[in-house]
Short mmCIF file of the C-alpha atoms (twelve columns), coordinates in Angstrom:
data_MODEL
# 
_entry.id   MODEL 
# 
loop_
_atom_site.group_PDB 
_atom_site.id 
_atom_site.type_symbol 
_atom_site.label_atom_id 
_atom_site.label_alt_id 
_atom_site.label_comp_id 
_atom_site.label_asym_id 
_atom_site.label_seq_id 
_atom_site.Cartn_x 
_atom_site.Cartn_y 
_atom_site.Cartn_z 
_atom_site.pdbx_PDB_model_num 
ATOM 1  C CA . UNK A 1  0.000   0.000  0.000  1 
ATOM 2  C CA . UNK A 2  1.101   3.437  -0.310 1 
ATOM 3  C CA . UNK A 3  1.140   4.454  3.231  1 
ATOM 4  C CA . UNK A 4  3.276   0.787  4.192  1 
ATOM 5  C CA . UNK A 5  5.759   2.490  1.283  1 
ATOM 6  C CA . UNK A 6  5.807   5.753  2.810  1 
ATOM 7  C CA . UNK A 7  6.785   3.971  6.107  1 
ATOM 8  C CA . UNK A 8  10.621  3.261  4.451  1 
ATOM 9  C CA . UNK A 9  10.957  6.863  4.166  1 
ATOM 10 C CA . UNK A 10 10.597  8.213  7.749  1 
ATOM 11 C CA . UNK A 11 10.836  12.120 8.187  1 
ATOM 12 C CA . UNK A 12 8.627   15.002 8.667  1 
ATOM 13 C CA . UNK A 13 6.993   15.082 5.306  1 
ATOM 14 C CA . UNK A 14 6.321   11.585 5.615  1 
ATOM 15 C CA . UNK A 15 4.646   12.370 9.040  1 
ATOM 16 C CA . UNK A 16 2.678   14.611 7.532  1 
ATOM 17 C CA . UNK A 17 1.450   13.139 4.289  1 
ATOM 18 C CA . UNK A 18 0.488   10.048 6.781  1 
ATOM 19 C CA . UNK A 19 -1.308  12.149 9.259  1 
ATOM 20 C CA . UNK A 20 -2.999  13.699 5.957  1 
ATOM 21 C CA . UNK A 21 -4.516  10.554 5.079  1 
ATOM 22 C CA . UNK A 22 -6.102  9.467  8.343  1 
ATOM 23 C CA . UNK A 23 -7.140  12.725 8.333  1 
ATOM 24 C CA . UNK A 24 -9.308  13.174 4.950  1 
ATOM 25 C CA . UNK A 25 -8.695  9.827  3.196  1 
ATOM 26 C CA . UNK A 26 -12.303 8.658  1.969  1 
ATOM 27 C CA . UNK A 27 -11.252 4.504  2.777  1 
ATOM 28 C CA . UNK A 28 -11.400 3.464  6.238  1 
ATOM 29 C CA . UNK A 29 -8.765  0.800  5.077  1 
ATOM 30 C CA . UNK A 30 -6.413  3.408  3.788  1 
ATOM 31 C CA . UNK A 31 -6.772  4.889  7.031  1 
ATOM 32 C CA . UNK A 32 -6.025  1.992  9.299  1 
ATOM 33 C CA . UNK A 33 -3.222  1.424  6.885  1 
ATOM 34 C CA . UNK A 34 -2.095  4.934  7.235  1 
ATOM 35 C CA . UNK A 35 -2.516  5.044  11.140 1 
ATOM 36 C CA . UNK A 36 0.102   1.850  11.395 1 
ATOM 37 C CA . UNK A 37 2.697   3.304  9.007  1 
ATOM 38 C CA . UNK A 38 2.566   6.630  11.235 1 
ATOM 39 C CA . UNK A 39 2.786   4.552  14.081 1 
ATOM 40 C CA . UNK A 40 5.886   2.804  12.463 1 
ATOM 41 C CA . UNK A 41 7.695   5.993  11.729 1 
ATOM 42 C CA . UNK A 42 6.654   8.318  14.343 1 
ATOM 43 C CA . UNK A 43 6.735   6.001  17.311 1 
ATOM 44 C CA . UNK A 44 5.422   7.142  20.411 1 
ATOM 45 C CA . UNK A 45 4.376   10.885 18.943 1 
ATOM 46 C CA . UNK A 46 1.848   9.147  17.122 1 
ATOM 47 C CA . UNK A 47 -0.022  7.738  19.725 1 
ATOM 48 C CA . UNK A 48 -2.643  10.829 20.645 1 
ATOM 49 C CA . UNK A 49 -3.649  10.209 16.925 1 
ATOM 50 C CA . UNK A 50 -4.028  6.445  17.556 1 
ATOM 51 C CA . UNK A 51 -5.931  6.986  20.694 1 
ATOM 52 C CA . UNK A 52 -8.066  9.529  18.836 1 
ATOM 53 C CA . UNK A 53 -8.439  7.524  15.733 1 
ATOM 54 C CA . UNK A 54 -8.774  4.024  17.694 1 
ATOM 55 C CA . UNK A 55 -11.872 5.013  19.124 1 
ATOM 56 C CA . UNK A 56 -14.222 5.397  16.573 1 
ATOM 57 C CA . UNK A 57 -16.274 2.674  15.492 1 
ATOM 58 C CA . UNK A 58 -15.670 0.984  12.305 1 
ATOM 59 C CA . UNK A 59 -16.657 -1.624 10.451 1 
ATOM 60 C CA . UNK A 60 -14.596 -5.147 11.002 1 
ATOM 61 C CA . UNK A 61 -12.103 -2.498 13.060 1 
ATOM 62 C CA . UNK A 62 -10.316 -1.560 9.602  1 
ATOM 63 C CA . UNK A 63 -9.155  1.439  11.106 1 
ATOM 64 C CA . UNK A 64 -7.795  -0.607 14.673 1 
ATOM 65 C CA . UNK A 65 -6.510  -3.458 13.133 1 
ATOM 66 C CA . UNK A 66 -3.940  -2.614 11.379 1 
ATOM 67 C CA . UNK A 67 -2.190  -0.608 14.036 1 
ATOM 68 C CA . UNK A 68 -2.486  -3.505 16.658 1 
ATOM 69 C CA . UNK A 69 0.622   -5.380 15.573 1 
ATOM 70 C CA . UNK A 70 2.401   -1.772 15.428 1 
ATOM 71 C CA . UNK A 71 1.673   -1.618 19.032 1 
ATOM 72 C CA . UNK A 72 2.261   -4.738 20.340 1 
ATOM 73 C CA . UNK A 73 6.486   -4.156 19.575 1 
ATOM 74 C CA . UNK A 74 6.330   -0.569 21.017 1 
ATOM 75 C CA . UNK A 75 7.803   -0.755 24.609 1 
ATOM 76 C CA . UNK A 76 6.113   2.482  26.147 1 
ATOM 77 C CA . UNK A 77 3.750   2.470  28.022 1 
ATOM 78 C CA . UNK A 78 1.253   4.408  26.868 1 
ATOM 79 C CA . UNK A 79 1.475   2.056  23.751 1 
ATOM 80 C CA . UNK A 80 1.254   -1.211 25.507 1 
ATOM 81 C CA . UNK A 81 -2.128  0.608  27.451 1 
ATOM 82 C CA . UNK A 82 -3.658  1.310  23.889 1 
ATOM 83 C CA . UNK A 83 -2.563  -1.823 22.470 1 
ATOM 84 C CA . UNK A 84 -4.122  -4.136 25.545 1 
ATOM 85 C CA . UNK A 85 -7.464  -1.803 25.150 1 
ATOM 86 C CA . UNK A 86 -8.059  -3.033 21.769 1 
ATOM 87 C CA . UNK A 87 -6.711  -6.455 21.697 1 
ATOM 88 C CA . UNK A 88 -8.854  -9.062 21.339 1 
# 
C-alpha cells in the first residue's frame, strides 16, 4: 500500500502526508493502513492520533486493526495501554 511504502521513508513530510490521510482519506482501510505506518515511523508521537483515531467505530475495526501489531512491539507504556485496550 502506499502508506506501508511511505513507512521506508521516515521524516517530517512523511509524518505529515500520513497524518494527511487518516485525516481526509475517503477509505477506512487506507486509514487503518495509514494510522500503522505513522505509528511505524513516528513512534510514540503518534499515539494521541491512535488513541483519537482508535476510538471510533468501524466496520470489522479496519481502522484498529492494522495498528495492533504496530503496538504490540512498542515498549512504552502508553502504547502497551492502547494496544491491551483493543486487543482481542
Amino acid at each position: 500500500s502506499a502508506s506501508a511504502s511511505l513507512a521506508k521513508f521516515p521524516d517530517a513530510t512523511t509524518s505529515a502526508a500520513l497524518t494527511d490521510m487518516i485525516q481526509h482519506d475517503p477509505s477506512l482501510i487506507v486509514r487503518g493502513e495509514a494510522l500503522a505506518a505513522y505509528l511505524t515511523v513516528a513512534g510514540d508521537a503518534a499515539l494521541p492520533t491512535a488513541t483519537r483515531v482508535m476510538a471510533m467505530p468501524s466496520w470489522q475495526n479496519v481502522l484498529r486493526g492494522p495498528a495492533l501489531p504496530v503496538l504490540a512491539t512498542m515498549q512504552s507504556k502508553e502504547a502497551q495501554n492502547l494496544y491491551h485496550q483493543y486487543a482481542q
